[in-house]
Amino acid sequence: MYEKLFDLINQGKFTAARNEIVEMNVVDIAQFLEEIPVEKLLVIFRLLPKEIVADVFSYMPIEDKQHIIEAITDKEIRHIIDELFLDDTVDMVEEMPANVVKKVLKNTTKEERDLINRFLKYPEYSAGSMMTIEYVDLKEDMSVAEALEHIKRTGVDKETINTCYVIDKGRKLQGIVSLRRLILSDSSKRIKDIMNTKIISIPTHLDQEDTAMLFKKYDLTAMPVVDTESRLVGIITIDDVVDIIEQENTEDFHKMAAMEPSDEEYLKSGIFNLAKKRIAWLLVLMISATFTGAIIRNYEDILQSVVILAAFIPRLMDTGGNAGSQSATLVIRGLALDEIKLKDTLKVLSKEFKVSLVVGVALASVNFIMIYFFERTDIRIAFTVCISLFLTVVLAKVVGGTLPIMAKKMNLDPAIMAGPLITTIVDAVALMAFFSLSSWILGI
Amino acid sequence: MYEKLFDLINQGKFTAARNEIVEMNVVDIAQFLEEIPVEKLLVIFRLLPKEIVADVFSYMPIEDKQHIIEAITDKEIRHIIDELFLDDTVDMVEEMPANVVKKVLKNTTKEERDLINRFLKYPEYSAGSMMTIEYVDLKEDMSVAEALEHIKRTGVDKETINTCYVIDKGRKLQGIVSLRRLILSDSSKRIKDIMNTKIISIPTHLDQEDTAMLFKKYDLTAMPVVDTESRLVGIITIDDVVDIIEQENTEDFHKMAAMEPSDEEYLKSGIFNLAKKRIAWLLVLMISATFTGAIIRNYEDILQSVVILAAFIPRLMDTGGNAGSQSATLVIRGLALDEIKLKDTLKVLSKEFKVSLVVGVALASVNFIMIYFFERTDIRIAFTVCISLFLTVVLAKVVGGTLPIMAKKMNLDPAIMAGPLITTIVDAVALMAFFSLSSWILGI
C-alpha cells in the first residue's frame, strides 16, 4: 500500500514523500510514520505542515512521541502543546520518562502546568482523568445570536462545539444546548428558553466503566463532568468512550482467561512482562488442582481394582469445565452489559438449573450410547460414568451461573469467576461424585 | 427509585404519574415503562406529550413496541412512523410478526415502503442495514450562509446535522463539511473551498465489525455510506457503532466459551433456546475428550502398576488448559482489535515460545517442591510430572498462540479456537507425553 512512499523515503526524497503524505488522513499518517526508522520519521515529521502536525502527533504511539519531543526545538514543542487538547497532553505527561516530561513542562505556561497537575490528581480510570476542559460555555441570558457569535469567537480551540454547556456565575451547570438546537432556533430567543435542563452529568470520581455505561444508556456523544458542588469542570466525548469500552472488554477477556489484565499491546509487550501477568493465576490454579489429585489419591484402591475408570477422568473434567465456562461467561457478560442485576440471582439460578437438566440428559444419553454400545464397557461402569456426567453438568452450570453474581455482591470483579476457577472447583466435586458412585455401584 | 411513580400508577392516578414521567429522560421513561404491566403501559404511553412519544417508543423493547402498535390508532401510528428515523422503522419491521408489520406498513407512504424494502435487501450485519438516510446534503457551489439556511430549513428531520455531505448532481460524494466548520467559516465562502475532500467512506456491503473498526481508527462520529458507483446512499452514526462494538464483543465472549453466539438477552431467553446454543459444542468437545480417554486406556498397564500417576492427571490437564487459554485469548483479542495482523504469525509463535519457557520453568519448579518435599513422592515420579508439566505448558502456549491466527488465515472466526478447543487438543498430547515419559523414566 505504501510501497511508493517507502521507496521515496529510502531514496532520501523527503519533500516528494511529504507531498504525498499530506494528502493522507492524519490517522493514516501517524500509522505510516510508525513503520519507518526513527531518523527518517523525524525528518518527515518536521516537514509536515503546521496545521496538521499536532493532530498527527496525537495519534502516534508514545515511543515515537518521546523521540520527537527529544529531537525538536522548544518552539516546535510549544506549537504542539498549544494545539493539543489538554487531556492528550496529560496522557502524554503520565506515560513519558521524567527527563522528557521536563522538556514538555518547560514549554507550558504556569496556568497550563497547574491544570495538568490538577488532572494528574484525579484517580486513574476515573471520569476526571478522562475529561477535557476545552468545551463551549454559554450563559442563560444570552440570545441565540449572541451564543453563535460567542461560539464563532472561541470555538476553534474547543474539542467539540456540537454540545454547549450553560453555566451560572458560580460555574454551576444550568442546562445543555446542542449546536443543532441553536442553529434551528430563532436567533432572538434566549438560551434559557431553549436549553435542556434534564441534565445527565458525571461526577469526577465516577469509574470509567460506569461512565461508558451512561453514554451507552443515553445514546449521547458528549457528557458534562461536575464536581461535588455540581460545578462544571469538564466534558467527556464519545471518541474517548469507545476506547474505554474496548479497554474494559479487553480487561474482561484477560481476567476470564486467568491473567492479570494489561493495557499494553501484545506485540509491544516484553517476554517477562507477559510471563509475569500469567504465572500468578496459573500457580494458584495448579495448586488448587492438587486437591483434585488428592481426591484421586484417596480413591486409589478403587482405581487399582478398576483401572479403566481413569480413562473417563478427562471426559468428566473437560465437560464439567466447558459447561461451567458457558454459564459463567453468559452471566459475566450479562452483568457487564447491565442486563443481569444483582436482584436476579434466583432467576439465574433457576434458569441455569433447568438448562443444566436439559443439557445434562442430552450429554449423558449420547455418552451412554458411546460407552456401552461402541466402547463395549461394562454396563455398570457406563451407568456410573453417565450419572456422574449428568451431576457434573448440573453442578457446573449452577456454580458457573451463581459465582459471578456472588462475586459482584462482594464487590469483587465477576470476571475472575470465569472458566479457569470454576473448572478447578467443579473438577474436585465431579471426581468425588464419580469415585463415590463407582464404589457404590461397582460394590468395591 | 420509582416507588412513588409505581404507587401513583397502582392507584390509577395516571395523569399525576404522567406529569412526573415527562420530567424524566426519554431513555429512563422507556426503561420505567418496561417495568409496569402492559395495560397500564398503554394508558401511560397514550398520555405522553406528542413531542417525546416517538423518542420513548424507539427506546422500548420489541415486545412493548408490538403491544403498542396493536393497541393504538392508525393516526397515532402514522405520527410515530413520521418521527422515527428510517433505520429504527426498518429494525422494527424486521423483528415484528407479520400481522403487526402489516399494520405498520399500512400507515406508510408508497415511497417509505419502497425505502424500507430497499433496506431489507441489504445483507444482515452489513453497513447498508445499519445506515440511516436522514442526513444533510449540500452542494459545492453553495455559500456558507446558503448552506446554513438550507440546514435550518431541513435539519429538523435529520439524524445528525453535525456533519454534512457535499454531493454533485449524480449524488456522487464530493466532500464532507462539519457544522463546526460552517459556523466558524466566513459566511460568504463557498462550500467547495472549506469542505474536506479526504473522504473516508464505507461501502454498503461492508461487515458491521469492519465498519466499527473504521470508526475506532479514525475517531469519527459519523461516516458516509456509498454504493459501488460512490454515490452517497446513507450515513452511519457513532451511537449505532457503540452498540455494534458491544454486540461483536458479546459474540466473541460466547464463541470463546464454546457456545453459539446469541443476540438475545440472557434473562429473556427460553430454557430450550439456551440449551440448544450450548449442547452442540459440548458434545463435540466431549467426544474429542474420549480420545484423551483412549490414550489413558492405552497406557493402562503403566497406570495399573503405578496407580498414583492418576493423581497427577488433573494438575497436568488443568494447567495445560489454562496456559493455552491465556495465549489463545491474548491472540484472539489482539486480532479483534487489529493489533495483531496475519503477517505476525512468526512473531507470535516466537513470543509465545519464549514466554512458555519462562512460565514452564516457574511452574515446574514450584511443582517439584510440592511433589517431592511436601507430598513426599518418589523423586523419579516427581521428575516425570515436572518434565511433563513443562512440556505441556510449552505446547499449550504455542498451540494456543498459533491456532487462532491459522483460523483467521483460513477465513474462520479466530474466537472458536479459544480455551475449550485448545484444552481438548492439549490434553491428549499432554497425557501422551506424561505416560511415555513415565514408562521410560520408571522403566515400566
Short mmCIF file of C-alpha atoms in Angstrom, two decimals, chain A residues 17-371:
data_model
loop_
_atom_site.label_atom_id
_atom_site.label_comp_id
_atom_site.label_asym_id
_atom_site.label_seq_id
_atom_site.Cartn_x
_atom_site.Cartn_y
_atom_site.Cartn_z
CA ALA A 17 7.33 11.92 0.16
CA ARG A 18 5.94 14.75 2.26
CA ASN A 19 3.81 15.93 -0.66
CA GLU A 20 2.26 12.50 -0.91
CA ILE A 21 1.82 12.22 2.83
CA VAL A 22 -0.10 15.46 3.33
CA GLU A 23 -2.83 14.06 1.12
CA MET A 24 -3.46 11.28 3.65
CA ASN A 25 -5.73 11.28 6.70
CA VAL A 26 -3.85 12.23 9.90
CA VAL A 27 -4.54 8.83 11.46
CA ASP A 28 -3.02 7.10 8.44
CA ILE A 29 -0.03 9.46 8.53
CA ALA A 30 0.64 8.57 12.17
CA GLN A 31 0.28 4.88 11.37
CA PHE A 32 2.60 5.16 8.37
CA LEU A 33 5.26 7.04 10.33
CA GLU A 34 5.23 4.24 12.88
CA GLU A 35 6.64 1.93 10.22
CA ILE A 36 9.67 3.94 9.18
CA PRO A 37 13.00 4.20 11.05
CA VAL A 38 13.11 6.91 13.69
CA GLU A 39 15.73 9.17 11.99
CA LYS A 40 13.63 9.30 8.85
CA LEU A 41 10.44 9.77 10.90
CA LEU A 42 11.98 12.87 12.46
CA VAL A 43 12.85 14.35 9.07
CA ILE A 44 9.37 13.76 7.68
CA PHE A 45 7.65 14.94 10.85
CA ARG A 46 9.42 18.30 10.76
CA LEU A 47 8.42 18.73 7.11
CA LEU A 48 4.69 18.35 7.88
CA PRO A 49 2.52 21.48 7.53
CA LYS A 50 1.92 23.33 10.78
CA GLU A 51 -1.84 22.80 10.73
CA ILE A 52 -1.68 19.02 10.93
CA VAL A 53 1.46 18.49 12.95
CA ALA A 54 -0.27 18.36 16.37
CA ASP A 55 -3.05 16.15 15.05
CA VAL A 56 -0.58 13.63 13.61
CA PHE A 57 1.41 13.80 16.84
CA SER A 58 -1.65 12.98 18.95
CA TYR A 59 -2.21 9.72 17.06
CA MET A 60 1.39 8.49 17.39
CA PRO A 61 2.48 5.78 19.82
CA ILE A 62 4.14 7.03 22.99
CA GLU A 63 7.66 5.92 21.98
CA ASP A 64 7.54 7.96 18.78
CA LYS A 65 6.14 10.96 20.68
CA GLN A 66 9.10 10.70 23.01
CA HIS A 67 11.64 10.56 20.16
CA ILE A 68 10.03 13.61 18.61
CA ILE A 69 9.97 15.65 21.81
CA GLU A 70 13.63 14.80 22.37
CA ALA A 71 14.57 15.92 18.87
CA ILE A 72 12.55 19.07 18.19
CA THR A 73 13.09 22.65 19.35
CA ASP A 74 11.31 24.35 22.22
CA LYS A 75 9.39 26.47 19.75
CA GLU A 76 8.11 23.41 17.94
CA ILE A 77 7.13 21.81 21.22
CA ARG A 78 5.24 24.92 22.24
CA HIS A 79 3.30 24.85 18.99
CA ILE A 80 2.30 21.22 19.50
CA ILE A 81 1.27 21.72 23.14
CA ASP A 82 -0.78 24.76 22.17
CA GLU A 83 -2.68 22.73 19.60
CA LEU A 84 -3.14 19.55 21.63
CA PHE A 85 -6.21 19.15 23.82
CA LEU A 86 -5.34 19.20 27.48
CA ASP A 87 -6.36 15.60 28.06
CA ASP A 88 -3.91 14.41 25.38
CA THR A 89 -1.11 16.43 26.98
CA VAL A 90 -1.94 14.94 30.37
CA ASP A 91 -1.91 11.39 28.98
CA MET A 92 1.48 12.08 27.44
CA VAL A 93 2.92 13.51 30.65
CA GLU A 94 1.67 10.47 32.55
CA GLU A 95 3.41 8.00 30.28
CA MET A 96 6.73 9.64 29.46
CA PRO A 97 10.00 9.38 31.40
CA ALA A 98 10.89 12.29 33.72
CA ASN A 99 13.50 13.98 31.53
CA VAL A 100 11.11 14.19 28.57
CA VAL A 101 8.29 15.42 30.79
CA LYS A 102 10.63 18.16 31.98
CA LYS A 103 11.20 19.30 28.41
CA VAL A 104 7.44 19.32 27.84
CA LEU A 105 6.58 21.24 31.01
CA LYS A 106 9.30 23.82 30.37
CA ASN A 107 7.24 24.81 27.32
CA THR A 108 3.94 25.30 29.10
CA THR A 109 2.62 28.35 30.92
CA LYS A 110 2.22 28.35 34.70
CA GLU A 111 -1.54 28.13 34.16
CA GLU A 112 -1.23 25.05 31.96
CA ARG A 113 1.09 23.38 34.48
CA ASP A 114 -1.46 23.97 37.25
CA LEU A 115 -4.18 22.43 35.12
CA ILE A 116 -2.02 19.43 34.26
CA ASN A 117 -1.29 18.94 37.93
CA ARG A 118 -4.96 19.10 38.82
CA PHE A 119 -5.67 16.44 36.21
CA LEU A 120 -2.90 14.19 37.45
CA LYS A 121 -4.61 14.18 40.86
CA TYR A 122 -7.81 12.53 39.62
CA PRO A 123 -7.77 8.79 40.28
CA GLU A 124 -6.66 6.69 37.32
CA TYR A 125 -9.60 5.32 35.32
CA SER A 126 -11.96 7.98 36.75
CA ALA A 127 -14.15 10.34 34.73
CA GLY A 128 -11.96 13.21 35.93
CA SER A 129 -8.87 11.72 34.37
CA MET A 130 -10.67 11.17 31.04
CA MET A 131 -12.29 14.56 30.62
CA THR A 132 -11.23 17.56 28.60
CA ILE A 133 -11.69 21.20 29.59
CA GLU A 134 -11.98 22.58 26.08
CA TYR A 135 -15.75 22.99 25.93
CA VAL A 136 -18.05 25.85 25.00
CA ASP A 137 -19.83 27.55 27.91
CA LEU A 138 -22.79 29.82 27.47
CA LYS A 139 -24.87 31.98 29.80
CA GLU A 140 -28.63 31.65 30.33
CA ASP A 141 -29.46 35.18 29.28
CA MET A 142 -27.55 35.15 26.00
CA SER A 143 -29.66 35.25 22.86
CA VAL A 144 -29.18 32.54 20.25
CA ALA A 145 -27.40 35.06 18.02
CA GLU A 146 -25.05 36.05 20.84
CA ALA A 147 -24.37 32.43 21.63
CA LEU A 148 -23.48 31.69 18.00
CA GLU A 149 -21.25 34.76 17.96
CA HIS A 150 -19.55 33.53 21.14
CA ILE A 151 -19.03 30.08 19.59
CA LYS A 152 -17.59 31.64 16.43
CA ARG A 153 -15.12 33.59 18.51
CA THR A 154 -13.99 30.83 20.87
CA GLY A 155 -14.93 27.58 19.11
CA VAL A 156 -11.68 26.96 17.26
CA ASP A 157 -9.89 25.64 20.33
CA LYS A 158 -12.73 23.51 21.67
CA GLU A 159 -12.78 19.74 21.43
CA THR A 160 -16.42 19.83 20.42
CA ILE A 161 -18.87 22.64 19.79
CA ASN A 162 -21.73 20.30 18.98
CA THR A 163 -22.91 20.42 22.57
CA CYS A 164 -22.63 23.63 24.63
CA TYR A 165 -22.97 24.00 28.37
CA VAL A 166 -24.91 26.73 30.13
CA ILE A 167 -23.39 27.79 33.47
CA ASP A 168 -24.15 30.47 36.03
CA LYS A 169 -21.66 32.83 37.70
CA GLY A 170 -20.56 30.15 40.12
CA ARG A 171 -19.89 27.79 37.18
CA LYS A 172 -22.86 25.66 38.26
CA LEU A 173 -24.29 23.74 35.32
CA GLN A 174 -27.76 25.08 34.42
CA GLY A 175 -28.52 23.31 31.18
CA ILE A 176 -27.29 21.91 27.92
CA VAL A 177 -27.92 23.16 24.43
CA SER A 178 -26.82 21.48 21.24
CA LEU A 179 -25.39 23.39 18.31
CA ARG A 180 -28.18 21.81 16.31
CA ARG A 181 -30.76 23.41 18.59
CA LEU A 182 -29.01 26.77 18.29
CA ILE A 183 -28.93 26.62 14.51
CA LEU A 184 -32.54 25.54 14.24
CA SER A 185 -33.83 28.13 16.75
CA ASP A 186 -34.91 31.65 16.13
CA SER A 187 -31.89 33.90 16.63
CA SER A 188 -33.65 36.25 19.06
CA LYS A 189 -34.59 33.50 21.52
CA ARG A 190 -32.88 33.34 24.91
CA ILE A 191 -30.66 30.38 25.73
CA LYS A 192 -32.63 29.71 28.91
CA ASP A 193 -35.75 29.09 26.81
CA ILE A 194 -34.20 26.55 24.51
CA MET A 195 -31.75 24.77 26.80
CA ASN A 196 -32.38 21.26 28.01
CA THR A 197 -32.48 21.17 31.80
CA LYS A 198 -32.83 17.40 32.17
CA ILE A 199 -29.10 17.19 32.64
CA ILE A 200 -27.34 13.87 32.93
CA SER A 201 -23.91 14.60 34.34
CA ILE A 202 -20.96 12.57 35.56
CA PRO A 203 -19.22 13.10 38.92
CA THR A 204 -15.44 13.48 38.60
CA HIS A 205 -14.70 10.34 40.63
CA LEU A 206 -17.02 8.02 38.66
CA ASP A 207 -15.24 4.94 37.32
CA GLN A 208 -14.63 4.93 33.55
CA GLU A 209 -16.62 1.72 33.14
CA ASP A 210 -19.72 3.31 34.70
CA THR A 211 -19.11 6.42 32.62
CA ALA A 212 -19.18 4.32 29.45
CA MET A 213 -22.37 2.66 30.68
CA LEU A 214 -24.11 6.07 30.95
CA PHE A 215 -23.06 7.01 27.42
CA LYS A 216 -24.42 3.73 26.07
CA LYS A 217 -27.65 4.00 28.02
CA TYR A 218 -28.50 7.55 26.94
CA ASP A 219 -27.04 7.39 23.40
CA LEU A 220 -25.03 10.57 23.98
CA THR A 221 -21.99 11.92 22.16
CA ALA A 222 -20.76 14.19 24.95
CA MET A 223 -21.48 14.47 28.68
CA PRO A 224 -20.61 17.11 31.29
CA VAL A 225 -18.40 16.26 34.28
CA VAL A 226 -19.26 18.04 37.54
CA ASP A 227 -17.60 18.31 40.94
CA THR A 228 -19.33 17.63 44.26
CA GLU A 229 -20.93 21.10 44.19
CA SER A 230 -22.28 20.45 40.67
CA ARG A 231 -19.91 22.95 39.12
CA LEU A 232 -18.94 22.11 35.55
CA VAL A 233 -15.28 21.04 35.43
CA GLY A 234 -15.02 19.34 32.05
CA ILE A 235 -16.66 17.21 29.40
CA ILE A 236 -16.16 13.71 28.07
CA THR A 237 -16.66 12.97 24.39
CA ILE A 238 -17.78 9.71 22.79
CA ASP A 239 -14.49 9.01 20.97
CA ASP A 240 -12.77 8.52 24.33
CA VAL A 241 -15.66 6.36 25.50
CA VAL A 242 -15.28 4.00 22.53
CA ASP A 243 -11.67 3.42 23.56
CA ILE A 244 -12.73 2.82 27.15
CA ILE A 245 -15.35 0.28 26.08
CA GLU A 246 -12.73 -1.71 24.18
CA GLN A 247 -10.29 -1.38 27.07
CA GLU A 248 -12.86 -2.67 29.57
CA ASN A 249 -13.73 -5.55 27.26
CA THR A 250 -10.08 -6.45 26.87
CA GLU A 251 -9.71 -6.40 30.63
CA ASP A 252 -12.63 -8.82 30.98
CA PHE A 253 -11.23 -11.14 28.30
CA HIS A 254 -7.88 -11.22 30.10
CA LYS A 255 -9.36 -11.80 33.56
CA MET A 256 -11.66 -14.50 32.25
CA ALA A 257 -8.65 -16.35 30.87
CA ALA A 258 -6.96 -16.11 34.30
CA MET A 259 -4.47 -13.35 33.52
CA GLU A 260 -3.78 -10.02 35.12
CA PRO A 261 -5.19 -7.53 32.62
CA SER A 262 -2.82 -5.38 30.62
CA ASP A 263 -3.24 -2.14 28.66
CA GLU A 264 -0.17 -2.85 26.58
CA GLU A 265 -0.43 -4.16 23.04
CA TYR A 266 0.58 -7.82 22.83
CA LEU A 267 3.30 -7.39 20.22
CA LYS A 268 4.81 -4.49 22.15
CA SER A 269 4.99 -6.32 25.50
CA GLY A 270 8.22 -7.88 26.73
CA ILE A 271 8.56 -11.62 27.38
CA PHE A 272 9.00 -11.30 31.15
CA ASN A 273 6.16 -8.84 31.40
CA LEU A 274 3.86 -11.23 29.57
CA ALA A 275 5.05 -14.16 31.69
CA LYS A 276 4.54 -12.20 34.91
CA LYS A 277 0.90 -11.46 34.07
CA ARG A 278 0.23 -15.17 33.60
CA ILE A 279 2.24 -17.04 36.25
CA ALA A 280 0.36 -15.97 39.39
CA TRP A 281 -3.03 -17.32 38.34
CA LEU A 282 -1.54 -20.47 36.80
CA LEU A 283 0.18 -21.20 40.11
CA VAL A 284 -2.97 -20.62 42.15
CA LEU A 285 -4.98 -22.86 39.85
CA MET A 286 -2.26 -25.52 39.70
CA ILE A 287 -2.10 -25.68 43.46
CA SER A 288 -5.89 -25.92 43.63
CA ALA A 289 -5.72 -28.80 41.16
CA THR A 290 -3.64 -30.75 43.65
CA PHE A 291 -6.79 -31.05 45.76
CA THR A 292 -8.43 -32.80 42.84
CA GLY A 293 -5.33 -35.00 42.71
CA ALA A 294 -5.70 -35.69 46.43
CA ILE A 295 -9.24 -36.92 45.84
CA ILE A 296 -7.99 -39.39 43.23
CA ARG A 297 -5.25 -40.49 45.62
CA ASN A 298 -7.93 -41.01 48.26
CA TYR A 299 -9.79 -43.45 45.99
CA GLU A 300 -6.60 -45.19 44.88
CA ASP A 301 -7.99 -48.62 45.87
CA ILE A 302 -11.00 -48.29 43.59
CA LEU A 303 -8.78 -47.15 40.75
CA GLN A 304 -6.38 -50.01 41.45
CA SER A 305 -9.12 -52.61 41.08
CA VAL A 306 -10.91 -50.97 38.10
CA VAL A 307 -8.13 -49.03 36.40
CA ILE A 308 -10.35 -48.40 33.36
CA LEU A 309 -12.18 -45.74 35.40
CA ALA A 310 -9.17 -43.45 34.87
CA ALA A 311 -9.99 -43.35 31.15
CA PHE A 312 -13.18 -41.41 31.95
CA ILE A 313 -11.49 -38.71 34.00
CA PRO A 314 -10.71 -36.41 31.03
CA ARG A 315 -14.26 -36.65 29.72
CA LEU A 316 -15.76 -35.67 33.09
CA MET A 317 -13.25 -32.91 33.76
CA ASP A 318 -13.43 -31.36 30.30
CA THR A 319 -17.21 -31.48 30.03
CA GLY A 320 -17.63 -30.06 33.53
CA GLY A 321 -15.19 -27.29 32.78
CA ASN A 322 -16.82 -26.39 29.47
CA ALA A 323 -20.36 -26.50 30.84
CA GLY A 324 -19.31 -24.23 33.72
CA SER A 325 -17.48 -21.78 31.44
CA GLN A 326 -20.57 -21.39 29.29
CA SER A 327 -22.75 -20.41 32.22
CA ALA A 328 -20.14 -18.20 33.82
CA THR A 329 -19.50 -16.38 30.55
CA LEU A 330 -23.18 -15.68 29.92
CA VAL A 331 -23.64 -14.31 33.42
CA ILE A 332 -20.41 -12.29 33.48
CA ARG A 333 -21.31 -10.73 30.15
CA GLY A 334 -24.88 -10.10 31.26
CA LEU A 335 -23.59 -8.31 34.36
CA ALA A 336 -21.10 -6.25 32.33
CA LEU A 337 -23.86 -5.08 29.98
CA ASP A 338 -26.17 -4.44 32.94
CA GLU A 339 -28.70 -6.92 31.52
CA ILE A 340 -28.43 -9.04 34.67
CA LYS A 341 -28.77 -7.24 38.00
CA LEU A 342 -27.86 -8.37 41.50
CA LYS A 343 -31.52 -8.93 42.36
CA ASP A 344 -31.72 -11.56 39.58
CA THR A 345 -29.68 -14.17 41.47
CA LEU A 346 -32.60 -16.54 41.95
CA LYS A 347 -33.80 -16.15 38.38
CA VAL A 348 -30.33 -17.02 37.08
CA LEU A 349 -30.03 -19.94 39.48
CA SER A 350 -33.36 -21.43 38.43
CA LYS A 351 -32.63 -20.81 34.73
CA GLU A 352 -29.22 -22.48 34.90
CA PHE A 353 -30.64 -25.40 36.86
CA LYS A 354 -33.33 -26.04 34.25
CA VAL A 355 -30.91 -25.61 31.34
CA SER A 356 -28.46 -27.97 33.03
CA LEU A 357 -31.12 -30.67 33.29
CA VAL A 358 -31.74 -30.49 29.53
CA VAL A 359 -28.05 -30.35 28.66
CA GLY A 360 -27.12 -33.00 31.24
CA VAL A 361 -29.69 -35.52 29.97
CA ALA A 362 -28.62 -34.95 26.36
CA LEU A 363 -24.91 -35.39 27.07
CA ALA A 364 -25.39 -38.35 29.38
CA SER A 365 -27.53 -40.17 26.80
CA VAL A 366 -25.02 -39.70 23.99
CA ASN A 367 -22.31 -40.73 26.37
CA PHE A 368 -24.13 -43.92 27.36
CA ILE A 369 -24.50 -44.93 23.74
CA MET A 370 -20.81 -44.31 23.17
CA ILE A 371 -19.60 -46.17 26.24
#
